[in-house]
Coordinates of C-alpha atoms in Angstrom, one line a residue:
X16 CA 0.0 0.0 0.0
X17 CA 2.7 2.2 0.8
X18 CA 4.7 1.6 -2.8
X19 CA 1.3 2.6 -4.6
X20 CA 1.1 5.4 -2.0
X21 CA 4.4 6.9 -3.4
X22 CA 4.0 5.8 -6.9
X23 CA 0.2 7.7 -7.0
X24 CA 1.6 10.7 -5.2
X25 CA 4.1 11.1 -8.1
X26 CA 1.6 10.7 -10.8
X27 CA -0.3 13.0 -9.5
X28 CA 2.6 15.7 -8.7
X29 CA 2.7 15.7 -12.8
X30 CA -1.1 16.1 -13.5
X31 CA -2.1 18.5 -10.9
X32 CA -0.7 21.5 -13.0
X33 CA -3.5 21.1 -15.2
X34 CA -5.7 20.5 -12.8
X35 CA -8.2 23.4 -11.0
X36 CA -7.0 22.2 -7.6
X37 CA -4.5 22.4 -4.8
X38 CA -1.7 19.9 -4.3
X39 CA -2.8 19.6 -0.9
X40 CA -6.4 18.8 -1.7
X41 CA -5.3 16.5 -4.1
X42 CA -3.4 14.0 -2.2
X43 CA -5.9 14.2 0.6
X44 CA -8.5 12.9 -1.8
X45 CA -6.7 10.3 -3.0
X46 CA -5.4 9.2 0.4
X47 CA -9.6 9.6 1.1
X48 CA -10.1 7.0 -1.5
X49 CA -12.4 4.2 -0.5
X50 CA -10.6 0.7 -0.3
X51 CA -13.4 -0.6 -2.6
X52 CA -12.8 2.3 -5.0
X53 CA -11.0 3.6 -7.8
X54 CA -9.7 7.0 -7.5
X55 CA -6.9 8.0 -11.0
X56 CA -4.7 10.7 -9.8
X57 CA -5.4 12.0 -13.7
X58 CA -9.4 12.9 -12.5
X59 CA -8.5 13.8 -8.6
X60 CA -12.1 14.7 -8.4
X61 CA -13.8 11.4 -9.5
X62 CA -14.6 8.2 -7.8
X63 CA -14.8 5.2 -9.6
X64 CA -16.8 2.4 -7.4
X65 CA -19.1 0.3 -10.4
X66 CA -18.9 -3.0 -10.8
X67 CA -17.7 -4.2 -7.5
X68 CA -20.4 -6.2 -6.1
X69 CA -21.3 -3.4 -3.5
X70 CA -23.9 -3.6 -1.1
X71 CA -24.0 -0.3 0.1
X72 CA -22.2 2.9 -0.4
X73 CA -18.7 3.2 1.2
X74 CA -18.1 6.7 2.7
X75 CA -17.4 9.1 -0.4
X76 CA -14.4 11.7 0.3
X77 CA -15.4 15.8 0.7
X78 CA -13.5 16.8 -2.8
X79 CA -15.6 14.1 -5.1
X80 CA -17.2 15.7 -7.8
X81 CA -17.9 12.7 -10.1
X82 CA -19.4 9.7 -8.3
X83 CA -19.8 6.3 -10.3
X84 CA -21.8 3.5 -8.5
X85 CA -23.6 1.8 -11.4
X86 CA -23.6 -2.0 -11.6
X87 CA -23.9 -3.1 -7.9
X88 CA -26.5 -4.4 -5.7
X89 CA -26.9 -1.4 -3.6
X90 CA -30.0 -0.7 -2.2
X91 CA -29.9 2.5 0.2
X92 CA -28.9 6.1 -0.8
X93 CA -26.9 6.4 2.4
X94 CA -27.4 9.7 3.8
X95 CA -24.1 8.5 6.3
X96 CA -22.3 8.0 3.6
X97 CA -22.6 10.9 1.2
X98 CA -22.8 13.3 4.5
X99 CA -18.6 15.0 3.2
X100 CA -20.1 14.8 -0.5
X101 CA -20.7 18.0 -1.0
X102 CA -19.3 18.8 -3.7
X103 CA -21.0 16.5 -6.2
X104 CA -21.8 17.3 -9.3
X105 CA -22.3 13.9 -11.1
X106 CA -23.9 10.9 -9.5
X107 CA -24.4 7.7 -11.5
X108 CA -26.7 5.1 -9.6
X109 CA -27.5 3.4 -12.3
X110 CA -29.0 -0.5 -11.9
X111 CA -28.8 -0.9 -8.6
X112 CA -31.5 -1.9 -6.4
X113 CA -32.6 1.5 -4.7
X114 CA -36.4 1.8 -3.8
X115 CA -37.9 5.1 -2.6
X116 CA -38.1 3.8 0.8
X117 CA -34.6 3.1 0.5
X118 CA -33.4 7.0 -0.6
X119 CA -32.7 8.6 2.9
X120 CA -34.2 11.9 3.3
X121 CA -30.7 13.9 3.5
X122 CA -29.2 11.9 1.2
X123 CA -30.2 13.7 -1.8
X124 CA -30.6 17.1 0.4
X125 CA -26.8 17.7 1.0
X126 CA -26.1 17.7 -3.0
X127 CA -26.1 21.1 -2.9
X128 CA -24.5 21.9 -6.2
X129 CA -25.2 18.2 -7.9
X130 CA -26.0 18.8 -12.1
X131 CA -26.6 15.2 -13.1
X132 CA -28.6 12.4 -11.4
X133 CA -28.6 9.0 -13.0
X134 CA -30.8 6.9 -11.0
X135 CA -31.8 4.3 -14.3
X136 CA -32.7 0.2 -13.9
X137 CA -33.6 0.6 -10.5
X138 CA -36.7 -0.4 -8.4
X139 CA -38.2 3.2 -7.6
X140 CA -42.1 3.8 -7.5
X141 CA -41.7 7.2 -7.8
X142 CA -39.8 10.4 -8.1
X143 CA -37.5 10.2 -5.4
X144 CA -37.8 13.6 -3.4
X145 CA -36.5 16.1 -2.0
X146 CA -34.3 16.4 -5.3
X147 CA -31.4 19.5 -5.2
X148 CA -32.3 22.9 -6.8
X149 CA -29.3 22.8 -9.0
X150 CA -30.1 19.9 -10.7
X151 CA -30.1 19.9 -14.9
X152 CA -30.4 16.5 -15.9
X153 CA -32.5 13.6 -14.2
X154 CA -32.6 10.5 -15.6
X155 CA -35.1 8.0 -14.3
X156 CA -35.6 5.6 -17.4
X157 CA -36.5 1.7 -16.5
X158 CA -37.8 2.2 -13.0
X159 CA -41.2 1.3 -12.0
X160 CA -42.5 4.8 -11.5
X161 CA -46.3 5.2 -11.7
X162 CA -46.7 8.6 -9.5
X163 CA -44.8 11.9 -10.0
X164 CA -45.8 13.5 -6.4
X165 CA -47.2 17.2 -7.2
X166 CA -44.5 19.5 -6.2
X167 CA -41.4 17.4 -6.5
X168 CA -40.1 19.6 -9.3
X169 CA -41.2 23.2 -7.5
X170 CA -38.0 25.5 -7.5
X171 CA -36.3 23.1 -10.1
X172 CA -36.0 25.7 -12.5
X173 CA -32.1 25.2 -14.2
X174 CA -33.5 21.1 -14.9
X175 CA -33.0 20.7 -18.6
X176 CA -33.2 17.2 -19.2
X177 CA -35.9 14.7 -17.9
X178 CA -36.2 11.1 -18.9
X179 CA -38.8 8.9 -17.6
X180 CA -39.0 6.1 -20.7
X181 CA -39.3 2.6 -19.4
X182 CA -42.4 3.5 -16.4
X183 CA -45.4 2.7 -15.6
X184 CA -46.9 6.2 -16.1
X185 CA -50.3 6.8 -17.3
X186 CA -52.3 10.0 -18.2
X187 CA -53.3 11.0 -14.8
X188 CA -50.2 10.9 -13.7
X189 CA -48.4 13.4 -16.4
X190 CA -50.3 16.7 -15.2
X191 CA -49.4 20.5 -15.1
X192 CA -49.9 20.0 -11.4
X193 CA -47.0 17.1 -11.2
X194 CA -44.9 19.1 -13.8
X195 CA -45.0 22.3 -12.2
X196 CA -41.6 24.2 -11.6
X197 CA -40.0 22.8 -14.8
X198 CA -39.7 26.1 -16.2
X199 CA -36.1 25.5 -17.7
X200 CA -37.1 22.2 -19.3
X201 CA -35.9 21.4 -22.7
X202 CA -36.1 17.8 -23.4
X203 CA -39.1 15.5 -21.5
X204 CA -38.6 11.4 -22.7
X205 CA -41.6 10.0 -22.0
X206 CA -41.3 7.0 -24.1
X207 CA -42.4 3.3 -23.3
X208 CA -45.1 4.2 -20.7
X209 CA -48.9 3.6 -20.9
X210 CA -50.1 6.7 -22.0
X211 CA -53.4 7.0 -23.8
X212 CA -53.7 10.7 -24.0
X213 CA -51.3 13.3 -25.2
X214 CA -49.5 14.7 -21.6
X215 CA -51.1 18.1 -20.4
X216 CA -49.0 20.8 -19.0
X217 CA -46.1 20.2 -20.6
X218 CA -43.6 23.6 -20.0
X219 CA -43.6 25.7 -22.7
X220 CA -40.2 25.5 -23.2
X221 CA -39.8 22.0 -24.5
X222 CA -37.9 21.2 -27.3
X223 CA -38.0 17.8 -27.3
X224 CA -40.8 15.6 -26.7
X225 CA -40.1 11.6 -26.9
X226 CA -43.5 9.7 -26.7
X227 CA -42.5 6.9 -28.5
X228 CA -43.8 3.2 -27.8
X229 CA -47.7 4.2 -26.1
X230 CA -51.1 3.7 -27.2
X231 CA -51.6 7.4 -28.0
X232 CA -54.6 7.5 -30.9
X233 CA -55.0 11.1 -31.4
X234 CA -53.6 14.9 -31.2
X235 CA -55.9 17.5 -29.5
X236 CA -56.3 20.5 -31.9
X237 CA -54.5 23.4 -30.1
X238 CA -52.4 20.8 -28.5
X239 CA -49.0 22.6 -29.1
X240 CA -50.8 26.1 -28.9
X241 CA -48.9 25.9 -25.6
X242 CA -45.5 24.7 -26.5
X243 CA -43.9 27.2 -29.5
X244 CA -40.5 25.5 -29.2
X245 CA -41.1 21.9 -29.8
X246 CA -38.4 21.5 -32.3
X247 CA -38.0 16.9 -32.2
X248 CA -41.2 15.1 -31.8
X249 CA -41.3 11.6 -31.7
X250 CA -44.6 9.3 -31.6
X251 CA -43.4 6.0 -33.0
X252 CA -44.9 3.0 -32.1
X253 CA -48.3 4.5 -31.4
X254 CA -52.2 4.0 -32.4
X255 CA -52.6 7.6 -34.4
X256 CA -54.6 7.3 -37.4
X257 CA -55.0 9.9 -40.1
X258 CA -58.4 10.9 -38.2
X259 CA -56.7 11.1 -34.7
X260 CA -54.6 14.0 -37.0
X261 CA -55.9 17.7 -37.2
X262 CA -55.3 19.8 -40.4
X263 CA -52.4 21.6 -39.8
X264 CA -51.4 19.9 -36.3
X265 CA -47.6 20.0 -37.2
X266 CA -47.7 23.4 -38.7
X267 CA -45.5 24.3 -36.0
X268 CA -42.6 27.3 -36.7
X269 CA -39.7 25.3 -34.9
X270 CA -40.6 22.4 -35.9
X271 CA -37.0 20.1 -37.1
X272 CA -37.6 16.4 -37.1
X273 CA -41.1 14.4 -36.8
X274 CA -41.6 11.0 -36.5
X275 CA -44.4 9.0 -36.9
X276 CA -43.5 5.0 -37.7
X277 CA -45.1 2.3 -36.5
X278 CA -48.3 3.7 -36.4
X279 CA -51.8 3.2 -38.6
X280 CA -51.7 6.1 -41.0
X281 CA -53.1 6.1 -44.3
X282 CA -51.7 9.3 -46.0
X283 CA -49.3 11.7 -45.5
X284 CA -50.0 14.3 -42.9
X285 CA -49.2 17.9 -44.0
X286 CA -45.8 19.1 -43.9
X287 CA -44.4 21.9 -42.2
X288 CA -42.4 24.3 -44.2
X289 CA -39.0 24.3 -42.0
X290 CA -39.1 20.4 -41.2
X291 CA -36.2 18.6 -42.3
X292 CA -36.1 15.3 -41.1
X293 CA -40.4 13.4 -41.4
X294 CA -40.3 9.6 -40.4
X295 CA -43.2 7.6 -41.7
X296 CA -42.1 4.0 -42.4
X297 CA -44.2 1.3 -41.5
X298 CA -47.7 2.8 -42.0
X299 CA -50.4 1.8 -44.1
X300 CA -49.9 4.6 -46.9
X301 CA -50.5 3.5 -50.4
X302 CA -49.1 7.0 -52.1
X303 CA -48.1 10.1 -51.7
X304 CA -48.8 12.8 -53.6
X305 CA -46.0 15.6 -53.5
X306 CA -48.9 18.2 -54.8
X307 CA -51.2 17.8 -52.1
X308 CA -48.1 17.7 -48.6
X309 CA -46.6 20.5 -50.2
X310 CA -46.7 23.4 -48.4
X311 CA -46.1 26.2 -50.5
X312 CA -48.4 26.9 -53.6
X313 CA -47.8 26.9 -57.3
X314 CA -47.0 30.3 -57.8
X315 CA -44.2 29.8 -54.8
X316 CA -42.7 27.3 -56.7
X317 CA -42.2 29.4 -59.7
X318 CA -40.8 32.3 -57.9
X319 CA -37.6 30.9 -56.7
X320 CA -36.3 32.2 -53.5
X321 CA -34.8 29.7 -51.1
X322 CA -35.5 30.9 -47.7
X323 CA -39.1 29.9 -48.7
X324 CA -38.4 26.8 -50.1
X325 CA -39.5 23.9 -48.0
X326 CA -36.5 22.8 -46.1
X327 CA -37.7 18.7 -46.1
X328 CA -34.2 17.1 -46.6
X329 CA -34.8 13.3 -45.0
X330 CA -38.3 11.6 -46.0
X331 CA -38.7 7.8 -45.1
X332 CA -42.1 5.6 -46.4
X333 CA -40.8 2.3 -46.5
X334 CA -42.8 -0.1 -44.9
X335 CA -45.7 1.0 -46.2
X336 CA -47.4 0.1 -49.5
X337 CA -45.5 2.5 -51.8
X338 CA -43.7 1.3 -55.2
X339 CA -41.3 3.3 -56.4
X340 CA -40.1 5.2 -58.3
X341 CA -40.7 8.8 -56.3
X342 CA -43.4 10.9 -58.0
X343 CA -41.7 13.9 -59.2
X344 CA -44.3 16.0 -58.4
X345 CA -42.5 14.9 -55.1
X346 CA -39.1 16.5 -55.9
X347 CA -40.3 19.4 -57.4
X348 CA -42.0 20.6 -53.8
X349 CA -39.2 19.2 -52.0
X350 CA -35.9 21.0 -53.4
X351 CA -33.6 19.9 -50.9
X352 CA -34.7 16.3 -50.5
X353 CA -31.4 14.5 -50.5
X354 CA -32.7 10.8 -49.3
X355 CA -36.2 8.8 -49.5
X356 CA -36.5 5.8 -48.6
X357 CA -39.0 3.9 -50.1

């Protein structure tokens, strides 16, 4: 131990010049390392204790930023244990066997400046609470969550980034009420739940909306009145039929990249003017007529000015009951096309 001592010391005497921190701190951290841990002199901030077969969390050193405890059989957020960890910014509990009975109340309370929770494959119920203020990206995937308590997110206003796919959600439990506080939020992965019902409440600053794999069957018209940023939608693997579709649902102004595969449509929806990327493989469409999805009129066409053009520039159908070759009515709409797949 005292060989490795010496021989660490030294590699870290030659990194720590690059590195943000004292000397000092840095040996002290590393001399803080848990036995059943990793700790490179390279990263003095990070902790490296996945894959070992743990059980619980060994006590984490004051100066740990970046904590990695995926791949164990721990079942208790130790509040004990993380009481020096401070600091941390980064927390991957990934598949692990934490329940919300077993997240101590302080555990998650003394994270004062944590960024990124990973908490996926594990056996929670429900968003685990109280969750830090700073927080930017939670990501909850493959749990067994089928309750968002109202008012877990209130004063979570910097979280970007939150991914529940892989639940047990349904549409009562995706409300404004249970959403509320999410101010900040960009992305929102629902995906793989048992929603019926588009979600209501959704921030108006989402940008991404992931709904992929429910048994969604139609879009309320007005439903994205209330979000003007959604830029990448994605409702794969759903019921939607061509009725469940308003006119001019996806006439949205930010709209990028739209995808609706795997679902029971019969013709092609409208399509916006700035979408680039529209995914409808494996549908029931017969043909497509590039006159009637165009979005810009005749006399558009003619007058040639590329800001007006539609900006469609990825288009798969295949899967559906289309034989090639593309109409060119098709192509002449669609300028930019550079790919369709038929």
């Amino acid at each position: 131990m005292e060989v490795f001592l010496v021989f660490s010391t030294l590699l870290l005497a030659s990194f720590v010049s690059c590195q943000d921190i004292p000397y000092e701190v840095s040996l002290a951290q590393l001399q803080a390392c848990p036995k059943e841990c990793r700790c490179p002199p390279s990263f003095p901030h990070a902790v490296y204790c996945d894959h070992r077969g743990l059980k619980r969390i060994p006590v984490i050193p004051p100066n740990t930023w970046y904590l990695y405890l995926q791949n164990n059989l721990i079942d208790v957020l130790s509040e004990e244990a993380l009481r020096n960890a401070t600091q941390l910014r980064w927390l991957n509990l990934n598949r692990n066997k934490i329940t919300n009975e077993g997240v101590e109340e302080g555990a998650l309370r003394a994270m004062s400046g944590l960024l990124h929770l990973y908490m996926e494959d594990n056996l929670l119920t429900t968003v685990p609470a109280p969750l830090p203020a700073t927080l930017e990206q939670l990501r909850l995937s493959r749990n067994r969550i089928s309750k968002i308590p109202p008012g877990v997110f209130l004063g979570k206003e910097h979280l970007a980034l939150l991914d529940l796919q892989g639940n047990k959600l349904e549409d009562d439990a995706v409300t404004e009420q249970s959403l509320k506080g999410l101010s900040g939020l960009v992305q929102l992965n629902l995906a793989k739940n048992n929603l019926k019902s588009m979600p209501t409440g959704l921030p108006a600053t989402t940008t991404q909306l992931f709904l992929d794999n429910n048994a969604i069957e139609k879009i309320p018209p007005e439903y994205f009145k209330g979000l003007p940023k959604v830029a990448f939608l994605r409702l794969n693997y759903n019921k939607l039929e061509n009725s469940g579709l308003p006119k001019n649902i996806f006439n949205l102004s930010n709209i990028l990249d739209l995808q609706l595969s795997h679902n029971q449509l019969t013709q092609v929806p409208e399509v916006p003017r700035n979408l680039e990327h529209l995914h409808l493989d494996h549908n029931r469409i017969k043909s497509i007529n590039g006159t009637d999805v165009c979005p810009v009129s005749a006399s558009e066409l003619e007058d040639y000015f590329e800001e007006k053009m539609p900006r469609l520039r990825y288009l798969r159908l295949d899967g559906n009951e289309i034989k090639p070759p593309i109409p060119r009515d098709l192509m002449v709409c669609f300028r930019l096309l550079r790919a369709v797949v038929i």
